[in-house]
Amino acid sequence: MKILIADFSNWLTWFDLGMALLVFSLFLIIIYRIAKRKIFLLPFAVNIAAILVSYALRGYTIITLSLVIIFLLFSVIFIFVNIATLRPFINNLFTFKKPKLPISHHYDSNQVLNSIVDTVAYLSKTKTGAIIAIERKSNLGEFIKNGTPMNAPVSSELLMTIFYPGTRLHDGAVVIRENMIIAASVYFPPTTKPLSGKYGSRHRAALGVSEVSDAVVIIVSEETGRISFAYNGELEPVFIDQFKQLLIHYMEIAQEEKE
């Protein structure tokens, strides 16, 4: 049953279609910038085209309204799948905080962050277990005592070498302070929280140190290659294509708390 027939002799109809096309185009641009994958655009683009064609040929009908509902369902699914990436945008939208200082105030972001990202991507791909703890306000000196001092600049090559299964330093955590790897083979006390069977000793150790400090801790599972963050007593899994953005997000939170 038709509710309203599109009248193309009326300029308002063209204005309506033009505004809809503009809004949908902006929506697709936002989706691409968040997901960084063109494949995510396909279902949205097809659905949007179907909505516009249905409206242009038949006006507002049950078919058009059904397509709008499908579009909304696609949007909800996209949000749930990409919640880790969207969280920084949501937090900034609903909180009123003073402007963030750049991470380079404490870190050389281009060097340290990229080295960590490259390392984690490699370790995840090769299913090499690892814990990387980035020290913030809380000094991790009491834990570092049981590790091996390094005091070496952060680099992906050194991190990959440390976590290589054949080295004596691989079975423990690396601690990063500012631009330096200050210790390796560091052991953290595990959390006492009950965790599901998919989490191993590395996750328990990372969660344990995050409960007693403000460190940003990265875990790579040896069994699955899964990447997770431990921060403020919480674990959060993340895909590698979202890893850098979420790492920056956690570093910004830690920096604000440090100040």
PDB file of C-alpha atoms in Angstrom:
ATOM      1  CA  MET A   1       0.000   0.000   0.000  1.00  0.00           C
ATOM      2  CA  LYS A   2       1.458   3.341  -1.067  1.00  0.00           C
ATOM      3  CA  ILE A   3       1.707   6.084   1.488  1.00  0.00           C
ATOM      4  CA  LEU A   4       3.142   8.788  -0.755  1.00  0.00           C
ATOM      5  CA  ILE A   5       3.997   8.798  -4.471  1.00  0.00           C
ATOM      6  CA  ALA A   6       7.196  10.521  -5.570  1.00  0.00           C
ATOM      7  CA  ASP A   7       6.301  13.538  -7.719  1.00  0.00           C
ATOM      8  CA  PHE A   8       9.271  14.471  -9.891  1.00  0.00           C
ATOM      9  CA  SER A   9       7.531  17.564 -11.192  1.00  0.00           C
ATOM     10  CA  ASN A  10       7.996  19.004  -7.720  1.00  0.00           C
ATOM     11  CA  TRP A  11      11.430  20.413  -6.925  1.00  0.00           C
ATOM     12  CA  LEU A  12      11.035  19.275  -3.315  1.00  0.00           C
ATOM     13  CA  THR A  13      11.209  15.667  -4.509  1.00  0.00           C
ATOM     14  CA  TRP A  14      14.595  16.298  -6.123  1.00  0.00           C
ATOM     15  CA  PHE A  15      15.737  18.160  -3.025  1.00  0.00           C
ATOM     16  CA  ASP A  16      14.611  15.217  -0.883  1.00  0.00           C
ATOM     17  CA  LEU A  17      16.527  12.724  -3.030  1.00  0.00           C
ATOM     18  CA  GLY A  18      19.604  14.961  -3.161  1.00  0.00           C
ATOM     19  CA  MET A  19      19.757  15.374   0.606  1.00  0.00           C
ATOM     20  CA  ALA A  20      19.255  11.625   1.103  1.00  0.00           C
ATOM     21  CA  LEU A  21      22.087  10.882  -1.331  1.00  0.00           C
ATOM     22  CA  LEU A  22      24.360  13.377   0.452  1.00  0.00           C
ATOM     23  CA  VAL A  23      23.621  11.926   3.891  1.00  0.00           C
ATOM     24  CA  PHE A  24      24.139   8.356   2.684  1.00  0.00           C
ATOM     25  CA  SER A  25      27.412   9.331   0.973  1.00  0.00           C
ATOM     26  CA  LEU A  26      28.725  10.911   4.167  1.00  0.00           C
ATOM     27  CA  PHE A  27      27.674   7.786   6.046  1.00  0.00           C
ATOM     28  CA  LEU A  28      29.669   5.572   3.668  1.00  0.00           C
ATOM     29  CA  ILE A  29      32.732   7.810   4.040  1.00  0.00           C
ATOM     30  CA  ILE A  30      32.520   7.522   7.841  1.00  0.00           C
ATOM     31  CA  ILE A  31      32.128   3.734   7.639  1.00  0.00           C
ATOM     32  CA  TYR A  32      35.210   3.470   5.409  1.00  0.00           C
ATOM     33  CA  ARG A  33      37.326   5.734   7.635  1.00  0.00           C
ATOM     34  CA  ILE A  34      36.445   3.650  10.693  1.00  0.00           C
ATOM     35  CA  ALA A  35      36.667   0.160   9.186  1.00  0.00           C
ATOM     36  CA  LYS A  36      39.463   0.850   6.657  1.00  0.00           C
ATOM     37  CA  ARG A  37      38.032  -1.961   4.529  1.00  0.00           C
ATOM     38  CA  LYS A  38      36.099  -1.471   1.316  1.00  0.00           C
ATOM     39  CA  ILE A  39      34.309  -4.790   1.838  1.00  0.00           C
ATOM     40  CA  PHE A  40      32.306  -3.218   4.671  1.00  0.00           C
ATOM     41  CA  LEU A  41      30.924  -0.651   2.214  1.00  0.00           C
ATOM     42  CA  LEU A  42      29.334  -3.241  -0.091  1.00  0.00           C
ATOM     43  CA  PRO A  43      26.208  -4.192   1.914  1.00  0.00           C
ATOM     44  CA  PHE A  44      25.602  -0.572   2.875  1.00  0.00           C
ATOM     45  CA  ALA A  45      26.073   0.715  -0.685  1.00  0.00           C
ATOM     46  CA  VAL A  46      23.770  -1.938  -2.181  1.00  0.00           C
ATOM     47  CA  ASN A  47      21.097  -1.286   0.419  1.00  0.00           C
ATOM     48  CA  ILE A  48      21.306   2.495  -0.001  1.00  0.00           C
ATOM     49  CA  ALA A  49      21.036   2.174  -3.788  1.00  0.00           C
ATOM     50  CA  ALA A  50      17.984  -0.064  -3.382  1.00  0.00           C
ATOM     51  CA  ILE A  51      16.331   2.455  -1.057  1.00  0.00           C
ATOM     52  CA  LEU A  52      16.890   5.346  -3.478  1.00  0.00           C
ATOM     53  CA  VAL A  53      15.716   3.363  -6.521  1.00  0.00           C
ATOM     54  CA  SER A  54      12.648   2.101  -4.675  1.00  0.00           C
ATOM     55  CA  TYR A  55      11.741   5.618  -3.624  1.00  0.00           C
ATOM     56  CA  ALA A  56      12.401   7.094  -7.066  1.00  0.00           C
ATOM     57  CA  LEU A  57      10.219   4.527  -8.851  1.00  0.00           C
ATOM     58  CA  ARG A  58       7.445   3.954  -6.378  1.00  0.00           C
ATOM     59  CA  GLY A  59       7.596   6.541  -3.598  1.00  0.00           C
ATOM     60  CA  TYR A  60       7.388   5.560   0.063  1.00  0.00           C
ATOM     61  CA  THR A  61       6.109   1.978   0.076  1.00  0.00           C
ATOM     62  CA  ILE A  62       6.331  -1.057   2.293  1.00  0.00           C
ATOM     63  CA  ILE A  63       9.335  -2.190   0.213  1.00  0.00           C
ATOM     64  CA  THR A  64      11.146   1.091   0.855  1.00  0.00           C
ATOM     65  CA  LEU A  65      10.408   0.955   4.567  1.00  0.00           C
ATOM     66  CA  SER A  66      11.611  -2.663   4.681  1.00  0.00           C
ATOM     67  CA  LEU A  67      14.883  -1.636   3.039  1.00  0.00           C
ATOM     68  CA  VAL A  68      15.298   1.124   5.616  1.00  0.00           C
ATOM     69  CA  ILE A  69      14.848  -1.445   8.395  1.00  0.00           C
ATOM     70  CA  ILE A  70      17.488  -3.690   6.770  1.00  0.00           C
ATOM     71  CA  PHE A  71      19.822  -0.689   6.556  1.00  0.00           C
ATOM     72  CA  LEU A  72      19.362  -0.025  10.277  1.00  0.00           C
ATOM     73  CA  LEU A  73      20.080  -3.686  11.062  1.00  0.00           C
ATOM     74  CA  PHE A  74      23.304  -3.520   9.012  1.00  0.00           C
ATOM     75  CA  SER A  75      24.272  -0.437  11.025  1.00  0.00           C
ATOM     76  CA  VAL A  76      23.657  -2.140  14.374  1.00  0.00           C
ATOM     77  CA  ILE A  77      25.686  -5.198  13.309  1.00  0.00           C
ATOM     78  CA  PHE A  78      28.527  -2.961  12.123  1.00  0.00           C
ATOM     79  CA  ILE A  79      28.600  -1.150  15.484  1.00  0.00           C
ATOM     80  CA  PHE A  80      28.812  -4.407  17.448  1.00  0.00           C
ATOM     81  CA  VAL A  81      31.543  -5.830  15.202  1.00  0.00           C
ATOM     82  CA  ASN A  82      33.634  -2.640  15.435  1.00  0.00           C
ATOM     83  CA  ILE A  83      32.843  -1.619  19.013  1.00  0.00           C
ATOM     84  CA  ALA A  84      36.532  -1.532  19.976  1.00  0.00           C
ATOM     85  CA  THR A  85      37.306   0.978  17.251  1.00  0.00           C
ATOM     86  CA  LEU A  86      34.198   3.036  17.897  1.00  0.00           C
ATOM     87  CA  ARG A  87      34.715   3.308  21.655  1.00  0.00           C
ATOM     88  CA  PRO A  88      37.196   6.224  21.465  1.00  0.00           C
ATOM     89  CA  PHE A  89      34.760   8.180  19.277  1.00  0.00           C
ATOM     90  CA  ILE A  90      31.857   7.449  21.644  1.00  0.00           C
ATOM     91  CA  ASN A  91      33.878   8.443  24.710  1.00  0.00           C
ATOM     92  CA  ASN A  92      34.913  11.734  23.134  1.00  0.00           C
ATOM     93  CA  LEU A  93      31.347  12.423  22.025  1.00  0.00           C
ATOM     94  CA  PHE A  94      29.728  12.059  25.443  1.00  0.00           C
ATOM     95  CA  THR A  95      32.479  13.368  27.703  1.00  0.00           C
ATOM     96  CA  PHE A  96      33.706  16.914  28.097  1.00  0.00           C
ATOM     97  CA  LYS A  97      37.412  16.847  28.832  1.00  0.00           C
ATOM     98  CA  LYS A  98      40.248  19.231  28.325  1.00  0.00           C
ATOM     99  CA  PRO A  99      42.112  18.728  25.032  1.00  0.00           C
ATOM    100  CA  LYS A 100      44.508  15.790  25.077  1.00  0.00           C
ATOM    101  CA  LEU A 101      48.203  16.432  24.891  1.00  0.00           C
ATOM    102  CA  PRO A 102      49.903  14.553  22.070  1.00  0.00           C
ATOM    103  CA  ILE A 103      51.329  11.183  23.039  1.00  0.00           C
ATOM    104  CA  SER A 104      54.734  12.389  21.889  1.00  0.00           C
ATOM    105  CA  HIS A 105      54.812  14.418  25.136  1.00  0.00           C
ATOM    106  CA  HIS A 106      55.917  11.113  26.681  1.00  0.00           C
ATOM    107  CA  TYR A 107      56.703   8.963  23.655  1.00  0.00           C
ATOM    108  CA  ASP A 108      58.149   9.230  20.192  1.00  0.00           C
ATOM    109  CA  SER A 109      54.880   7.994  18.685  1.00  0.00           C
ATOM    110  CA  ASN A 110      56.230   7.372  15.185  1.00  0.00           C
ATOM    111  CA  GLN A 111      59.025   5.182  16.490  1.00  0.00           C
ATOM    112  CA  VAL A 112      57.734   3.496  19.645  1.00  0.00           C
ATOM    113  CA  LEU A 113      54.119   2.963  18.655  1.00  0.00           C
ATOM    114  CA  ASN A 114      54.963   1.735  15.161  1.00  0.00           C
ATOM    115  CA  SER A 115      57.583  -0.630  16.581  1.00  0.00           C
ATOM    116  CA  ILE A 116      55.009  -2.080  18.969  1.00  0.00           C
ATOM    117  CA  VAL A 117      52.392  -2.397  16.214  1.00  0.00           C
ATOM    118  CA  ASP A 118      54.830  -4.150  13.848  1.00  0.00           C
ATOM    119  CA  THR A 119      55.953  -6.496  16.608  1.00  0.00           C
ATOM    120  CA  VAL A 120      52.440  -7.420  17.737  1.00  0.00           C
ATOM    121  CA  ALA A 121      51.325  -8.026  14.136  1.00  0.00           C
ATOM    122  CA  TYR A 122      54.253 -10.408  13.597  1.00  0.00           C
ATOM    123  CA  LEU A 123      53.783 -12.197  16.917  1.00  0.00           C
ATOM    124  CA  SER A 124      50.065 -12.627  16.275  1.00  0.00           C
ATOM    125  CA  LYS A 125      50.687 -14.009  12.789  1.00  0.00           C
ATOM    126  CA  THR A 126      53.280 -16.501  14.037  1.00  0.00           C
ATOM    127  CA  LYS A 127      51.335 -17.326  17.219  1.00  0.00           C
ATOM    128  CA  THR A 128      54.230 -16.313  19.424  1.00  0.00           C
ATOM    129  CA  GLY A 129      53.197 -15.617  23.013  1.00  0.00           C
ATOM    130  CA  ALA A 130      54.119 -12.247  24.490  1.00  0.00           C
ATOM    131  CA  ILE A 131      53.374  -9.672  27.184  1.00  0.00           C
ATOM    132  CA  ILE A 132      54.365  -6.036  26.679  1.00  0.00           C
ATOM    133  CA  ALA A 133      53.742  -3.690  29.614  1.00  0.00           C
ATOM    134  CA  ILE A 134      53.984   0.043  28.940  1.00  0.00           C
ATOM    135  CA  GLU A 135      54.743   1.833  32.197  1.00  0.00           C
ATOM    136  CA  ARG A 136      52.818   4.988  33.009  1.00  0.00           C
ATOM    137  CA  LYS A 137      52.475   6.793  36.348  1.00  0.00           C
ATOM    138  CA  SER A 138      52.804   3.665  38.480  1.00  0.00           C
ATOM    139  CA  ASN A 139      56.424   2.583  38.765  1.00  0.00           C
ATOM    140  CA  LEU A 140      56.880  -1.093  37.940  1.00  0.00           C
ATOM    141  CA  GLY A 141      60.273  -1.270  39.647  1.00  0.00           C
ATOM    142  CA  GLU A 142      59.202  -3.890  42.188  1.00  0.00           C
ATOM    143  CA  PHE A 143      58.298  -6.274  39.351  1.00  0.00           C
ATOM    144  CA  ILE A 144      61.336  -5.418  37.230  1.00  0.00           C
ATOM    145  CA  LYS A 145      63.631  -6.677  39.995  1.00  0.00           C
ATOM    146  CA  ASN A 146      62.855 -10.273  39.059  1.00  0.00           C
ATOM    147  CA  GLY A 147      63.540  -9.653  35.356  1.00  0.00           C
ATOM    148  CA  THR A 148      66.575  -9.030  33.181  1.00  0.00           C
ATOM    149  CA  PRO A 149      67.653  -5.357  32.812  1.00  0.00           C
ATOM    150  CA  MET A 150      67.827  -4.146  29.211  1.00  0.00           C
ATOM    151  CA  ASN A 151      67.875  -0.331  28.971  1.00  0.00           C
ATOM    152  CA  ALA A 152      67.727  -0.490  25.171  1.00  0.00           C
ATOM    153  CA  PRO A 153      65.799   1.701  22.714  1.00  0.00           C
ATOM    154  CA  VAL A 154      62.469   0.268  21.602  1.00  0.00           C
ATOM    155  CA  SER A 155      62.621  -1.405  18.189  1.00  0.00           C
ATOM    156  CA  SER A 156      60.538  -4.076  16.519  1.00  0.00           C
ATOM    157  CA  GLU A 157      63.656  -6.128  15.761  1.00  0.00           C
ATOM    158  CA  LEU A 158      64.691  -6.263  19.420  1.00  0.00           C
ATOM    159  CA  LEU A 159      61.170  -7.036  20.624  1.00  0.00           C
ATOM    160  CA  MET A 160      60.804  -9.877  18.111  1.00  0.00           C
ATOM    161  CA  THR A 161      64.180 -11.271  19.166  1.00  0.00           C
ATOM    162  CA  ILE A 162      63.251 -11.166  22.851  1.00  0.00           C
ATOM    163  CA  PHE A 163      60.016 -13.079  22.312  1.00  0.00           C
ATOM    164  CA  TYR A 164      61.518 -15.617  19.920  1.00  0.00           C
ATOM    165  CA  PRO A 165      60.911 -19.020  21.566  1.00  0.00           C
ATOM    166  CA  GLY A 166      64.580 -19.966  21.299  1.00  0.00           C
ATOM    167  CA  THR A 167      65.820 -17.148  23.536  1.00  0.00           C
ATOM    168  CA  ARG A 168      66.066 -17.300  27.321  1.00  0.00           C
ATOM    169  CA  LEU A 169      64.089 -14.054  27.697  1.00  0.00           C
ATOM    170  CA  HIS A 170      60.948 -15.044  25.811  1.00  0.00           C
ATOM    171  CA  ASP A 171      59.031 -16.549  28.735  1.00  0.00           C
ATOM    172  CA  GLY A 172      58.070 -13.367  30.545  1.00  0.00           C
ATOM    173  CA  ALA A 173      57.026  -9.756  30.005  1.00  0.00           C
ATOM    174  CA  VAL A 174      58.843  -6.825  28.458  1.00  0.00           C
ATOM    175  CA  VAL A 175      58.498  -3.515  30.297  1.00  0.00           C
ATOM    176  CA  ILE A 176      58.716  -0.265  28.314  1.00  0.00           C
ATOM    177  CA  ARG A 177      59.373   3.068  30.025  1.00  0.00           C
ATOM    178  CA  GLU A 178      59.146   6.102  27.754  1.00  0.00           C
ATOM    179  CA  ASN A 179      61.318   5.202  24.722  1.00  0.00           C
ATOM    180  CA  MET A 180      63.278   2.383  26.352  1.00  0.00           C
ATOM    181  CA  ILE A 181      62.900  -1.324  26.962  1.00  0.00           C
ATOM    182  CA  ILE A 182      64.013  -1.326  30.581  1.00  0.00           C
ATOM    183  CA  ALA A 183      63.580  -5.036  31.317  1.00  0.00           C
ATOM    184  CA  ALA A 184      62.631  -8.387  29.819  1.00  0.00           C
ATOM    185  CA  SER A 185      61.632 -11.760  31.259  1.00  0.00           C
ATOM    186  CA  VAL A 186      59.622  -9.978  33.949  1.00  0.00           C
ATOM    187  CA  TYR A 187      57.038 -12.010  35.866  1.00  0.00           C
ATOM    188  CA  PHE A 188      53.861 -10.400  37.181  1.00  0.00           C
ATOM    189  CA  PRO A 189      51.665 -11.882  39.924  1.00  0.00           C
ATOM    190  CA  PRO A 190      48.531 -13.365  38.316  1.00  0.00           C
ATOM    191  CA  THR A 191      45.060 -12.049  38.950  1.00  0.00           C
ATOM    192  CA  THR A 192      42.815 -13.842  41.409  1.00  0.00           C
ATOM    193  CA  LYS A 193      39.762 -13.188  39.232  1.00  0.00           C
ATOM    194  CA  PRO A 194      38.119 -16.250  37.690  1.00  0.00           C
ATOM    195  CA  LEU A 195      38.712 -16.286  33.919  1.00  0.00           C
ATOM    196  CA  SER A 196      37.317 -18.496  31.177  1.00  0.00           C
ATOM    197  CA  GLY A 197      39.400 -21.350  29.808  1.00  0.00           C
ATOM    198  CA  LYS A 198      40.381 -19.418  26.664  1.00  0.00           C
ATOM    199  CA  TYR A 199      42.675 -17.220  28.767  1.00  0.00           C
ATOM    200  CA  GLY A 200      46.052 -18.592  29.823  1.00  0.00           C
ATOM    201  CA  SER A 201      48.821 -17.656  32.244  1.00  0.00           C
ATOM    202  CA  ARG A 202      49.904 -14.632  30.190  1.00  0.00           C
ATOM    203  CA  HIS A 203      46.432 -13.107  30.371  1.00  0.00           C
ATOM    204  CA  ARG A 204      46.266 -13.757  34.115  1.00  0.00           C
ATOM    205  CA  ALA A 205      49.655 -12.127  34.671  1.00  0.00           C
ATOM    206  CA  ALA A 206      48.808  -9.127  32.482  1.00  0.00           C
ATOM    207  CA  LEU A 207      45.463  -8.654  34.201  1.00  0.00           C
ATOM    208  CA  GLY A 208      47.165  -8.957  37.583  1.00  0.00           C
ATOM    209  CA  VAL A 209      49.612  -6.106  36.968  1.00  0.00           C
ATOM    210  CA  SER A 210      46.855  -3.957  35.431  1.00  0.00           C
ATOM    211  CA  GLU A 211      44.886  -4.302  38.679  1.00  0.00           C
ATOM    212  CA  VAL A 212      47.687  -2.786  40.773  1.00  0.00           C
ATOM    213  CA  SER A 213      49.060  -0.208  38.301  1.00  0.00           C
ATOM    214  CA  ASP A 214      48.036   2.054  35.432  1.00  0.00           C
ATOM    215  CA  ALA A 215      50.252   0.198  32.948  1.00  0.00           C
ATOM    216  CA  VAL A 216      48.902  -0.466  29.451  1.00  0.00           C
ATOM    217  CA  VAL A 217      49.537  -4.176  28.913  1.00  0.00           C
ATOM    218  CA  ILE A 218      49.431  -5.999  25.562  1.00  0.00           C
ATOM    219  CA  ILE A 219      49.041  -9.770  25.371  1.00  0.00           C
ATOM    220  CA  VAL A 220      49.515 -12.101  22.397  1.00  0.00           C
ATOM    221  CA  SER A 221      48.185 -15.625  22.858  1.00  0.00           C
ATOM    222  CA  GLU A 222      50.588 -18.448  22.019  1.00  0.00           C
ATOM    223  CA  GLU A 223      47.710 -20.824  21.258  1.00  0.00           C
ATOM    224  CA  THR A 224      45.570 -18.647  18.993  1.00  0.00           C
ATOM    225  CA  GLY A 225      47.593 -15.528  18.171  1.00  0.00           C
ATOM    226  CA  ARG A 226      44.736 -13.488  19.644  1.00  0.00           C
ATOM    227  CA  ILE A 227      45.667  -9.961  20.742  1.00  0.00           C
ATOM    228  CA  SER A 228      44.275  -8.432  23.934  1.00  0.00           C
ATOM    229  CA  PHE A 229      44.716  -5.364  26.101  1.00  0.00           C
ATOM    230  CA  ALA A 230      44.760  -5.435  29.896  1.00  0.00           C
ATOM    231  CA  TYR A 231      44.064  -2.069  31.485  1.00  0.00           C
ATOM    232  CA  ASN A 232      42.594  -1.044  34.825  1.00  0.00           C
ATOM    233  CA  GLY A 233      41.730  -4.635  35.678  1.00  0.00           C
ATOM    234  CA  GLU A 234      39.867  -5.360  32.443  1.00  0.00           C
ATOM    235  CA  LEU A 235      40.707  -7.501  29.408  1.00  0.00           C
ATOM    236  CA  GLU A 236      39.735  -6.435  25.899  1.00  0.00           C
ATOM    237  CA  PRO A 237      40.402  -8.508  22.754  1.00  0.00           C
ATOM    238  CA  VAL A 238      41.231  -6.569  19.586  1.00  0.00           C
ATOM    239  CA  PHE A 239      41.827  -7.315  15.896  1.00  0.00           C
ATOM    240  CA  ILE A 240      45.181  -6.309  14.440  1.00  0.00           C
ATOM    241  CA  ASP A 241      43.646  -3.757  12.047  1.00  0.00           C
ATOM    242  CA  GLN A 242      42.187  -1.953  15.070  1.00  0.00           C
ATOM    243  CA  PHE A 243      45.189  -2.441  17.326  1.00  0.00           C
ATOM    244  CA  LYS A 244      47.084   0.819  16.776  1.00  0.00           C
ATOM    245  CA  GLN A 245      44.010   2.997  17.162  1.00  0.00           C
ATOM    246  CA  LEU A 246      43.010   1.292  20.403  1.00  0.00           C
ATOM    247  CA  LEU A 247      46.591   1.438  21.696  1.00  0.00           C
ATOM    248  CA  ILE A 248      46.626   5.198  21.111  1.00  0.00           C
ATOM    249  CA  HIS A 249      43.268   5.428  22.883  1.00  0.00           C
ATOM    250  CA  TYR A 250      44.570   3.623  25.977  1.00  0.00           C
ATOM    251  CA  MET A 251      47.741   5.703  25.990  1.00  0.00           C
ATOM    252  CA  GLU A 252      45.688   8.905  25.898  1.00  0.00           C
ATOM    253  CA  ILE A 253      43.546   7.724  28.821  1.00  0.00           C
ATOM    254  CA  ALA A 254      46.636   6.796  30.822  1.00  0.00           C
ATOM    255  CA  GLN A 255      48.233  10.148  29.998  1.00  0.00           C
ATOM    256  CA  GLU A 256      45.177  12.078  31.217  1.00  0.00           C
ATOM    257  CA  GLU A 257      45.144  10.107  34.471  1.00  0.00           C
ATOM    258  CA  LYS A 258      48.877  10.706  34.868  1.00  0.00           C
ATOM    259  CA  GLU A 259      48.317  14.445  34.703  1.00  0.00           C
TER     260      GLU A 259
END
